Short mmCIF file of C-alpha atoms in Angstrom, two decimals:
data_model
loop_
_atom_site.label_atom_id
_atom_site.label_comp_id
_atom_site.label_asym_id
_atom_site.label_seq_id
_atom_site.Cartn_x
_atom_site.Cartn_y
_atom_site.Cartn_z
CA UNK A 1126 0.22 -0.27 0.24
CA UNK A 1127 3.18 2.49 1.07
CA UNK A 1128 4.72 2.10 -2.60
CA UNK A 1129 0.85 3.30 -4.37
CA UNK A 1130 0.75 6.38 -1.92
CA UNK A 1131 4.80 6.40 -2.73
CA UNK A 1132 4.25 6.52 -6.81
CA UNK A 1133 1.71 9.24 -6.73
CA UNK A 1134 3.64 11.83 -4.08
CA UNK A 1135 6.74 11.13 -6.15
CA UNK A 1136 4.26 12.24 -9.21
CA UNK A 1137 2.54 15.26 -7.57
CA UNK A 1138 6.20 15.87 -6.63
CA UNK A 1139 7.83 16.33 -10.11
CA UNK A 1140 4.41 17.87 -11.34
CA UNK A 1141 5.16 20.54 -8.49
CA UNK A 1142 9.05 21.02 -9.78
CA UNK A 1143 8.06 21.47 -13.06
CA UNK A 1144 5.15 24.07 -12.43
CA UNK A 1145 7.78 26.42 -10.72
CA UNK A 1146 10.60 25.46 -13.12
CA UNK A 1147 7.92 26.88 -15.60
CA UNK A 1148 6.81 30.26 -13.75
CA UNK A 1149 10.45 30.92 -13.23
CA UNK A 1150 11.16 30.71 -17.12
CA UNK A 1151 7.89 32.80 -17.80
CA UNK A 1152 7.75 35.38 -14.81
CA UNK A 1153 11.66 35.86 -15.26
CA UNK A 1154 14.02 35.14 -18.88
CA UNK A 1155 10.57 34.99 -21.35
CA UNK A 1156 8.95 38.26 -18.97
CA UNK A 1157 10.27 40.29 -21.76
CA UNK A 1158 8.67 39.19 -24.10
CA UNK A 1159 5.49 38.69 -22.94
CA UNK A 1160 5.58 42.32 -21.73
CA UNK A 1161 6.92 43.67 -24.99
CA UNK A 1162 4.47 41.69 -27.62
CA UNK A 1163 1.80 44.27 -28.85
CA UNK A 1164 -1.00 41.80 -28.04
CA UNK A 1165 0.12 42.48 -24.28
CA UNK A 1166 -2.22 45.71 -23.23
CA UNK A 1167 -1.34 45.12 -19.91
CA UNK A 1168 1.22 47.42 -19.55
CA UNK A 1169 -0.26 50.27 -21.72
CA UNK A 1170 -3.10 50.00 -18.82
CA UNK A 1171 -0.94 49.73 -16.09
CA UNK A 1172 0.87 52.98 -17.78
CA UNK A 1173 -2.11 55.02 -17.43
CA UNK A 1174 -4.23 53.93 -14.89
CA UNK A 1175 -2.78 57.25 -12.37
CA UNK A 1176 -2.76 59.93 -13.38
CA UNK A 1177 0.62 61.32 -14.78
CA UNK A 1178 3.16 64.05 -13.40
CA UNK A 1179 2.93 67.85 -13.97
CA UNK A 1180 5.08 70.30 -16.35
CA UNK A 1181 5.40 73.73 -14.17
CA UNK A 1182 6.58 77.18 -14.90
CA UNK A 1183 6.82 78.78 -11.78
CA UNK A 1184 4.39 77.91 -9.84
CA UNK A 1185 1.94 76.69 -12.88
CA UNK A 1186 0.89 73.71 -13.83
CA UNK A 1187 0.37 73.73 -17.73
CA UNK A 1188 0.27 69.86 -17.72
CA UNK A 1189 -2.41 68.09 -16.53
CA UNK A 1190 -4.65 64.75 -16.21
CA UNK A 1191 -8.18 63.97 -17.76
CA UNK A 1192 -10.26 61.10 -16.33
CA UNK A 1193 -11.66 58.98 -19.49
CA UNK A 1194 -13.44 56.74 -17.57
CA UNK A 1195 -11.75 53.99 -20.78
CA UNK A 1196 -9.51 51.41 -20.56
CA UNK A 1197 -6.74 53.37 -20.89
CA UNK A 1198 -8.08 55.33 -18.24
CA UNK A 1199 -5.86 59.72 -18.24
CA UNK A 1200 -5.40 61.24 -21.19
CA UNK A 1201 -2.87 64.16 -20.98
CA UNK A 1202 -4.12 67.32 -21.20
CA UNK A 1203 -1.89 71.19 -22.15
CA UNK A 1204 -2.55 74.53 -20.53
CA UNK A 1205 -1.99 76.89 -23.58
CA UNK A 1206 -0.92 74.00 -25.52
CA UNK A 1207 0.73 75.74 -28.86
CA UNK A 1208 2.72 78.25 -26.29
CA UNK A 1209 4.56 75.80 -24.68
CA UNK A 1210 4.66 72.70 -27.53
CA UNK A 1211 8.35 72.95 -27.72
CA UNK A 1212 9.11 72.57 -24.48
CA UNK A 1213 6.21 70.00 -23.14
CA UNK A 1214 6.07 67.63 -26.83
CA UNK A 1215 3.66 65.70 -26.57
CA UNK A 1216 2.04 62.32 -24.95
CA UNK A 1217 0.05 60.28 -26.71
CA UNK A 1218 -1.54 57.02 -26.10
CA UNK A 1219 -0.87 55.96 -29.22
CA UNK A 1220 2.17 58.19 -30.80
CA UNK A 1221 4.10 57.82 -27.59
CA UNK A 1222 6.13 60.78 -26.35
CA UNK A 1223 8.35 63.46 -26.97
CA UNK A 1224 10.75 66.63 -25.93
CA UNK A 1225 10.34 66.59 -22.19
CA UNK A 1226 7.53 64.66 -21.70
CA UNK A 1227 9.76 61.92 -22.94
CA UNK A 1228 13.19 63.33 -21.67
CA UNK A 1229 11.13 63.03 -18.19
CA UNK A 1230 8.92 60.34 -18.70
CA UNK A 1231 9.80 57.99 -16.25
CA UNK A 1232 10.04 60.56 -13.53
CA UNK A 1233 5.91 61.55 -15.19
CA UNK A 1234 4.52 57.83 -15.46
CA UNK A 1235 5.35 57.33 -11.94
CA UNK A 1236 8.30 54.34 -12.73
CA UNK A 1237 11.48 56.61 -11.55
CA UNK A 1238 12.43 54.25 -8.12
CA UNK A 1239 14.04 57.63 -6.78
CA UNK A 1240 10.44 58.60 -6.29
CA UNK A 1241 9.94 55.98 -3.55
CA UNK A 1242 12.21 54.93 -0.93
CA UNK A 1243 11.02 51.22 -0.88
CA UNK A 1244 10.51 50.07 -4.58
CA UNK A 1245 10.51 46.38 -3.46
CA UNK A 1246 8.19 47.18 -1.34
CA UNK A 1247 5.73 48.73 -3.69
CA UNK A 1248 6.92 46.09 -6.69
CA UNK A 1249 5.47 43.48 -3.96
CA UNK A 1250 2.65 45.01 -2.84
CA UNK A 1251 1.57 46.77 -6.36
CA UNK A 1252 1.86 49.56 -5.05
CA UNK A 1253 0.94 52.67 -7.43
CA UNK A 1254 3.77 55.83 -7.23
CA UNK A 1255 1.72 59.23 -8.20
CA UNK A 1256 3.98 60.33 -10.84
CA UNK A 1257 6.48 63.21 -9.94
CA UNK A 1258 7.05 67.16 -10.88
CA UNK A 1259 8.96 68.68 -13.25
CA UNK A 1260 9.66 72.33 -12.44
CA UNK A 1261 11.68 74.07 -15.67
CA UNK A 1262 13.19 77.43 -15.84
CA UNK A 1263 11.16 79.34 -18.04
CA UNK A 1264 9.64 83.03 -17.69
CA UNK A 1265 5.91 83.12 -18.48
CA UNK A 1266 6.62 86.48 -19.14
CA UNK A 1267 9.41 85.94 -21.49
CA UNK A 1268 8.04 82.79 -23.10
CA UNK A 1269 4.13 84.90 -23.83
CA UNK A 1270 5.99 87.80 -25.31
CA UNK A 1271 7.84 85.51 -27.76
CA UNK A 1272 4.93 83.78 -28.78
CA UNK A 1273 3.55 87.06 -29.25
CA UNK A 1274 5.76 88.46 -30.77
CA UNK A 1275 5.78 86.05 -33.37
CA UNK A 1276 2.74 86.00 -34.32
CA UNK A 1277 2.22 82.82 -35.61
CA UNK A 1278 4.79 83.64 -38.46
CA UNK A 1279 7.83 80.95 -39.29
CA UNK A 1280 10.29 81.98 -36.85
CA UNK A 1281 11.96 80.61 -33.17
CA UNK A 1282 13.22 82.44 -29.86
CA UNK A 1283 15.54 80.94 -27.34
CA UNK A 1284 16.33 83.20 -24.75
CA UNK A 1285 19.38 81.86 -21.85
CA UNK A 1286 20.47 83.47 -18.33
CA UNK A 1287 24.15 84.08 -19.27
CA UNK A 1288 25.27 83.59 -15.77
CA UNK A 1289 23.71 80.27 -14.80
CA UNK A 1290 23.00 78.85 -18.85
CA UNK A 1291 19.14 78.33 -17.16
CA UNK A 1292 16.37 78.57 -20.50
CA UNK A 1293 14.25 81.25 -19.74
CA UNK A 1294 12.02 80.78 -23.41
CA UNK A 1295 11.53 78.47 -26.10
CA UNK A 1296 9.28 78.79 -28.75
CA UNK A 1297 8.80 77.86 -32.12
CA UNK A 1298 5.93 78.94 -35.03
CA UNK A 1299 3.61 78.02 -36.10
CA UNK A 1300 2.84 75.87 -33.39
CA UNK A 1301 0.21 72.76 -32.34
CA UNK A 1302 -1.81 72.08 -29.25
CA UNK A 1303 -0.49 68.81 -28.06
CA UNK A 1304 -3.61 67.55 -26.61
CA UNK A 1305 -5.05 66.84 -29.92
CA UNK A 1306 -2.52 64.01 -29.62
CA UNK A 1307 -3.30 62.40 -26.05
CA UNK A 1308 -5.96 59.88 -26.89
CA UNK A 1309 -6.95 57.44 -29.08
CA UNK A 1310 -9.61 57.89 -30.47
CA UNK A 1311 -9.75 58.47 -34.10
CA UNK A 1312 -10.29 61.87 -34.26
CA UNK A 1313 -6.42 61.72 -32.66
CA UNK A 1314 -5.02 59.77 -35.81
CA UNK A 1315 -6.79 62.38 -38.43
CA UNK A 1316 -4.56 65.32 -36.13
CA UNK A 1317 -1.48 63.10 -36.59
CA UNK A 1318 -2.09 62.91 -39.82
CA UNK A 1319 -2.84 66.41 -40.09
CA UNK A 1320 0.12 67.33 -38.45
CA UNK A 1321 3.02 65.67 -40.12
CA UNK A 1322 0.92 66.88 -43.37
CA UNK A 1323 1.23 69.85 -42.35
CA UNK A 1324 4.02 71.84 -45.02
CA UNK A 1325 4.70 74.48 -42.59
CA UNK A 1326 6.06 71.80 -40.39
CA UNK A 1327 4.34 72.91 -36.81
CA UNK A 1328 5.69 69.82 -35.06
CA UNK A 1329 9.21 71.05 -35.92
CA UNK A 1330 10.82 72.89 -32.74
CA UNK A 1331 12.58 75.72 -35.07
CA UNK A 1332 14.23 76.87 -31.48
CA UNK A 1333 16.45 73.47 -31.15
CA UNK A 1334 15.91 71.36 -34.11
CA UNK A 1335 15.96 73.53 -37.40
CA UNK A 1336 19.79 75.01 -37.93
CA UNK A 1337 19.62 78.22 -40.49
CA UNK A 1338 22.57 80.50 -41.97
CA UNK A 1339 22.99 82.66 -39.33
CA UNK A 1340 23.91 85.34 -41.39
CA UNK A 1341 25.58 87.94 -40.69
CA UNK A 1342 25.41 87.25 -36.60
CA UNK A 1343 28.27 84.89 -36.88
CA UNK A 1344 30.46 88.23 -37.29
CA UNK A 1345 30.45 87.69 -33.27
CA UNK A 1346 31.74 84.72 -33.29
CA UNK A 1347 34.84 86.00 -36.26
CA UNK A 1348 35.35 89.12 -34.09
CA UNK A 1349 36.06 87.94 -31.23
CA UNK A 1350 38.51 85.30 -33.09
CA UNK A 1351 40.11 88.33 -34.90
CA UNK A 1352 40.31 89.45 -31.17
CA UNK A 1353 42.03 86.58 -29.49
CA UNK A 1354 43.76 86.00 -32.48
CA UNK A 1355 45.21 89.44 -32.30
CA UNK A 1356 44.57 90.01 -35.81
CA UNK A 1357 42.75 93.04 -34.85
CA UNK A 1358 44.30 94.73 -32.03
CA UNK A 1359 42.47 98.36 -32.69
CA UNK A 1360 39.13 98.95 -32.93
CA UNK A 1361 39.07 102.22 -34.74
CA UNK A 1362 42.08 101.67 -37.41
CA UNK A 1363 41.03 101.11 -41.17
CA UNK A 1364 41.44 97.56 -41.61
CA UNK A 1365 42.18 98.41 -45.76
CA UNK A 1366 38.96 96.25 -46.61
CA UNK A 1367 37.86 97.04 -50.56
CA UNK A 1368 34.86 97.40 -51.61
CA UNK A 1369 34.30 95.29 -53.56
CA UNK A 1370 36.14 92.22 -52.05
CA UNK A 1371 37.12 89.23 -54.50
CA UNK A 1372 37.10 86.47 -52.49
CA UNK A 1373 40.87 84.29 -52.34
CA UNK A 1374 40.96 82.78 -55.46
CA UNK A 1375 38.41 83.97 -57.82
CA UNK A 1376 36.99 86.79 -59.56
CA UNK A 1377 33.55 86.53 -57.14
CA UNK A 1378 33.02 90.41 -56.25
CA UNK A 1379 31.18 90.53 -52.36
CA UNK A 1380 29.74 93.71 -52.14
CA UNK A 1381 27.78 94.91 -49.20
CA UNK A 1382 23.91 96.05 -48.72
CA UNK A 1383 24.98 100.19 -47.41
CA UNK A 1384 27.38 102.20 -48.33
CA UNK A 1385 30.52 103.72 -46.04
CA UNK A 1386 32.61 99.44 -45.95
CA UNK A 1387 35.74 100.19 -47.63
CA UNK A 1388 38.14 100.40 -45.44
CA UNK A 1389 35.85 100.78 -42.48
CA UNK A 1390 37.50 100.17 -38.36
CA UNK A 1391 36.27 97.31 -37.06
CA UNK A 1392 33.20 99.25 -35.13
CA UNK A 1393 31.91 100.98 -37.80
CA UNK A 1394 31.69 97.23 -39.71
CA UNK A 1395 30.53 95.89 -36.75
CA UNK A 1396 27.72 98.37 -36.19
CA UNK A 1397 26.63 98.43 -40.34
CA UNK A 1398 27.26 94.67 -40.66
CA UNK A 1399 29.99 95.22 -43.83
CA UNK A 1400 30.06 91.96 -45.30
CA UNK A 1401 33.67 93.08 -47.24
CA UNK A 1402 35.39 93.64 -43.45
CA UNK A 1403 34.54 90.63 -41.61
CA UNK A 1404 34.58 88.22 -44.85
CA UNK A 1405 38.52 89.60 -45.50
CA UNK A 1406 39.53 89.20 -41.18
CA UNK A 1407 38.25 85.65 -41.36
CA UNK A 1408 40.48 84.80 -44.45
CA UNK A 1409 43.21 86.54 -42.35
CA UNK A 1410 42.19 84.37 -38.97
CA UNK A 1411 42.46 81.17 -41.17
CA UNK A 1412 40.25 78.10 -41.17
CA UNK A 1413 42.44 76.77 -37.83
CA UNK A 1414 41.49 79.57 -35.60
CA UNK A 1415 38.21 80.39 -36.83
CA UNK A 1416 37.70 76.73 -36.61
CA UNK A 1417 39.03 76.51 -32.81
CA UNK A 1418 36.83 79.86 -32.21
CA UNK A 1419 33.29 78.45 -33.72
CA UNK A 1420 34.21 75.02 -31.64
CA UNK A 1421 34.58 77.04 -28.33
CA UNK A 1422 30.88 79.06 -28.75
CA UNK A 1423 29.26 75.52 -29.34
CA UNK A 1424 29.87 74.97 -32.78
CA UNK A 1425 30.69 71.04 -34.68
CA UNK A 1426 29.94 69.73 -30.82
CA UNK A 1427 27.28 67.07 -30.87
CA UNK A 1428 25.45 65.54 -27.72
CA UNK A 1429 23.80 69.08 -25.87
CA UNK A 1430 21.19 67.74 -24.00
CA UNK A 1431 18.40 70.33 -22.46
CA UNK A 1432 17.49 67.57 -21.30
CA UNK A 1433 16.25 66.80 -25.25
CA UNK A 1434 18.38 66.55 -28.00
CA UNK A 1435 19.57 70.09 -29.88
CA UNK A 1436 20.78 69.92 -33.33
CA UNK A 1437 23.84 69.94 -34.06
CA UNK A 1438 25.18 73.54 -35.35
CA UNK A 1439 28.45 73.42 -37.75
CA UNK A 1440 30.77 75.34 -39.27
CA UNK A 1441 32.54 73.81 -42.13
CA UNK A 1442 36.37 73.28 -41.03
CA UNK A 1443 37.08 72.17 -44.64
CA UNK A 1444 36.92 75.38 -46.94
CA UNK A 1445 39.29 76.76 -49.17
CA UNK A 1446 39.90 80.54 -48.50
CA UNK A 1447 37.12 81.76 -50.62
CA UNK A 1448 34.24 79.28 -48.62
CA UNK A 1449 36.01 80.78 -45.92
CA UNK A 1450 35.27 84.23 -46.35
CA UNK A 1451 31.74 83.81 -47.10
CA UNK A 1452 31.37 80.87 -44.08
CA UNK A 1453 33.46 84.24 -41.58
CA UNK A 1454 30.08 86.17 -42.52
CA UNK A 1455 27.90 83.41 -41.76
CA UNK A 1456 27.13 82.17 -44.83
CA UNK A 1457 28.12 78.16 -47.13
CA UNK A 1458 28.09 75.40 -44.91
CA UNK A 1459 27.37 77.45 -41.47
CA UNK A 1460 24.61 77.04 -40.40
CA UNK A 1461 22.90 76.99 -36.23
CA UNK A 1462 20.32 76.95 -34.41
CA UNK A 1463 18.49 79.87 -32.52
CA UNK A 1464 19.68 78.14 -29.10
CA UNK A 1465 23.62 78.26 -30.50
CA UNK A 1466 23.62 81.85 -31.68
CA UNK A 1467 21.76 82.91 -28.09
CA UNK A 1468 24.69 80.91 -26.20
CA UNK A 1469 26.94 82.64 -28.56
CA UNK A 1470 25.93 85.70 -26.85
CA UNK A 1471 25.39 84.24 -23.81
CA UNK A 1472 29.06 84.02 -23.31
CA UNK A 1473 29.81 87.93 -25.27
CA UNK A 1474 27.05 88.89 -22.03
CA UNK A 1475 29.59 86.39 -19.31
CA UNK A 1476 32.70 87.82 -19.72
CA UNK A 1477 33.79 85.08 -22.40
CA UNK A 1478 31.98 81.97 -20.76
CA UNK A 1479 29.72 79.45 -22.06
CA UNK A 1480 27.70 77.95 -19.56
CA UNK A 1481 25.43 74.83 -20.89
CA UNK A 1482 22.03 75.64 -21.20
CA UNK A 1483 19.64 74.05 -19.24
CA UNK A 1484 15.25 73.62 -19.01
CA UNK A 1485 14.49 71.36 -15.50
CA UNK A 1486 15.28 72.86 -12.38
CA UNK A 1487 14.50 70.53 -9.76
CA UNK A 1488 11.95 67.37 -10.07
CA UNK A 1489 10.24 66.41 -7.06
CA UNK A 1490 7.72 64.08 -5.86
CA UNK A 1491 3.57 64.51 -7.03
CA UNK A 1492 3.22 66.58 -2.66
CA UNK A 1493 6.52 68.08 -3.57
CA UNK A 1494 9.63 67.20 -2.25
CA UNK A 1495 13.02 67.38 -4.25
CA UNK A 1496 14.11 64.72 -6.12
CA UNK A 1497 16.92 66.00 -7.77
CA UNK A 1498 18.66 69.28 -9.13
CA UNK A 1499 20.83 69.94 -12.15
CA UNK A 1500 23.39 71.16 -9.98
CA UNK A 1501 26.31 72.85 -11.03
CA UNK A 1502 26.76 73.17 -15.04
CA UNK A 1503 30.36 73.18 -17.20
CA UNK A 1504 31.46 76.21 -17.63
CA UNK A 1505 34.46 77.05 -20.51
CA UNK A 1506 36.42 79.99 -21.39
CA UNK A 1507 35.90 80.74 -24.98
CA UNK A 1508 37.24 83.90 -25.08
CA UNK A 1509 39.75 86.16 -22.92
CA UNK A 1510 38.11 88.56 -20.91
CA UNK A 1511 39.26 91.39 -22.33
CA UNK A 1512 37.64 90.22 -25.55
CA UNK A 1513 34.50 89.99 -24.33
CA UNK A 1514 34.59 93.40 -22.67
CA UNK A 1515 35.77 94.77 -26.53
CA UNK A 1516 32.23 92.38 -28.04
CA UNK A 1517 29.87 94.28 -25.98
CA UNK A 1518 30.92 97.46 -27.01
CA UNK A 1519 30.79 96.64 -30.29
CA UNK A 1520 27.31 94.83 -29.53
CA UNK A 1521 26.68 98.06 -27.31
CA UNK A 1522 27.05 100.26 -30.13
CA UNK A 1523 25.01 98.19 -32.85
CA UNK A 1524 22.02 98.90 -30.85
CA UNK A 1525 22.95 102.79 -29.97
CA UNK A 1526 24.34 103.52 -32.86
CA UNK A 1527 23.71 100.89 -35.84
CA UNK A 1528 21.54 98.29 -37.26
CA UNK A 1529 19.73 97.13 -34.00
CA UNK A 1530 18.19 100.34 -32.39
CA UNK A 1531 14.52 98.82 -32.16
CA UNK A 1532 16.72 96.10 -29.54
CA UNK A 1533 16.65 99.25 -27.10
CA UNK A 1534 14.85 99.04 -23.72
CA UNK A 1535 14.78 102.24 -21.55
CA UNK A 1536 17.16 102.16 -18.25
CA UNK A 1537 18.65 99.53 -19.32
CA UNK A 1538 22.47 98.70 -21.43
CA UNK A 1539 21.27 96.31 -24.50
CA UNK A 1540 24.03 94.54 -27.02
CA UNK A 1541 22.63 93.04 -30.61
CA UNK A 1542 23.57 92.43 -33.57
CA UNK A 1543 20.81 92.20 -36.94
CA UNK A 1544 21.66 89.32 -39.14
CA UNK A 1545 19.71 88.64 -43.11
CA UNK A 1546 20.61 84.66 -44.13
CA UNK A 1547 20.68 84.17 -48.21
CA UNK A 1548 19.40 80.84 -48.90
CA UNK A 1549 17.55 79.05 -51.43
CA UNK A 1550 18.62 78.31 -55.08
CA UNK A 1551 21.10 81.20 -55.65
CA UNK A 1552 20.59 82.73 -52.83
CA UNK A 1553 16.88 83.07 -54.52
CA UNK A 1554 15.09 82.73 -51.02
CA UNK A 1555 13.57 85.45 -49.37
CA UNK A 1556 16.13 86.28 -46.76
CA UNK A 1557 16.12 84.41 -42.91
CA UNK A 1558 16.09 87.87 -40.33
CA UNK A 1559 18.59 87.87 -37.67
CA UNK A 1560 18.38 89.25 -33.89
CA UNK A 1561 20.14 88.44 -31.20
CA UNK A 1562 21.11 90.23 -28.21
CA UNK A 1563 21.67 90.47 -24.31
CA UNK A 1564 20.24 92.76 -21.74
CA UNK A 1565 21.79 94.16 -18.47
CA UNK A 1566 18.98 96.36 -16.46
CA UNK A 1567 20.17 99.86 -14.70
CA UNK A 1568 20.36 97.76 -10.80
CA UNK A 1569 21.18 94.11 -12.30
CA UNK A 1570 25.72 93.84 -11.89
CA UNK A 1571 25.32 91.67 -15.22
CA UNK A 1572 23.28 90.85 -17.33
CA UNK A 1573 20.68 88.72 -16.96
CA UNK A 1574 19.41 87.87 -20.36
CA UNK A 1575 20.84 87.02 -24.23
CA UNK A 1576 18.12 86.51 -26.71
CA UNK A 1577 18.46 84.94 -30.54
CA UNK A 1578 15.54 85.36 -33.14
CA UNK A 1579 14.87 84.16 -36.31
CA UNK A 1580 11.99 84.98 -38.30
CA UNK A 1581 11.74 82.66 -41.53
CA UNK A 1582 8.99 84.46 -43.57
CA UNK A 1583 9.86 88.48 -42.88
CA UNK A 1584 8.27 91.33 -44.80
CA UNK A 1585 9.80 91.04 -48.52
CA UNK A 1586 11.09 94.63 -48.44
CA UNK A 1587 15.19 94.71 -48.06
CA UNK A 1588 15.20 97.12 -45.74
CA UNK A 1589 13.10 94.59 -43.13
CA UNK A 1590 14.43 92.06 -43.69
CA UNK A 1591 18.04 93.07 -42.13
CA UNK A 1592 16.77 91.47 -38.66
CA UNK A 1593 16.51 94.64 -37.11
CA UNK A 1594 13.22 95.62 -38.67
CA UNK A 1595 11.91 92.04 -37.83
CA UNK A 1596 13.43 89.92 -35.00
CA UNK A 1597 15.20 93.29 -32.92
CA UNK A 1598 11.79 94.23 -31.86
CA UNK A 1599 10.62 90.45 -30.81
CA UNK A 1600 14.59 89.98 -28.96
CA UNK A 1601 13.30 93.78 -27.11
CA UNK A 1602 9.79 92.43 -26.00
CA UNK A 1603 11.68 89.37 -24.42
CA UNK A 1604 14.48 91.67 -22.89
CA UNK A 1605 11.97 93.40 -21.63
CA UNK A 1606 10.22 90.84 -19.72
CA UNK A 1607 13.15 89.40 -18.30
CA UNK A 1608 14.29 92.37 -16.99
CA UNK A 1609 10.87 93.39 -15.35
CA UNK A 1610 10.91 90.37 -13.09
CA UNK A 1611 12.42 89.89 -9.72
CA UNK A 1612 16.04 88.34 -10.06
CA UNK A 1613 15.63 84.93 -8.95
#
């Protein structure tokens, strides 16, 4: 009788071991495959069964969550969606996440282990950790001033705090409402198709993902290179620059938009944006030193994240002398994002120091406890403090005496540089209007804001496309908004 009991007992034990082995196989070794299987909706259901954490500008929540009562319960909402879209991106139940919604997704979705001191206990008890919040560095007044200034035209604005690298404004227009992509209804698919098919590309973040020829705003880099290299020692000495200037090794004549550029000193040439003077200066500085200065400012340097990726700005280093002349006035293959040009202006404002820009001030739990802060940002000296001081003089002269008068802010010291960027086949396209600047309030000990503005579809009247007529007033509005706010 014992034998008849023992045999079934052994068989049951073997079956139990087999079940345990199979459970380990399924839950440990095959779990990833089951989780990633498109037919498995458990992860999607779990992801949306709790409200998502919010993105904040100051104390203002610019995102939220709406209870739909559906299987995918909580849907993302946005406050003033088009205004903040270049920063937030979208969080969609169908199309995933972009920009800050993507970069901070583990924290916002509540899966970041930093949100709970006992992650293993939460795993065992299946307790849902509320999503955390992301507090940005943005200045709401500056963001609104930039958005209003562009008024729906194609273009972008980037503004940073020169002394810290904090991004104060990041605007791209035309924009879109990310709430249109939040859900999973048929309307979401139609919105996705419409936005992707729009020739104006409203989902393109022009401030960080689009590069443009920077035109004459790049003369800030060329002037800094010439001063640091000792090619220019006296801002008021004649430069022996002919008009027109024949590009080296060619018969192509480079001219200027205005008069008075022949042999013009660097100060006057910068004020009135003389192409001939700065093209010649770039050739005299040479490819190696021009490339080194451009790289110090951030050109040709990939990997910049704020925390989402920024497109690489470029300065071609494999150029002949004629191409170098054009590159030195922001043409040929020279290309920059608006954020990159704001960084150029910021380095001038901060005694030649360039600080890496950042967008997240801190991250918190849902009840406000700090999870993380960005900490000290790296900085590098891109030009000598003496060169930076003379560059500030040149940029101030542009606003007080030259082409940038529309950027003047009463009671503040403002430096700027206008730019016109040719593009298209044979430069047939309507030029882009650029303006880069910085501003220091009358009670400030140092500049508080650096701005870059680019407008793609500026007025076809040539005098209005120099940047002074179209882009400078937008920069002024942004600078005024920052200077009016209490210093943080």
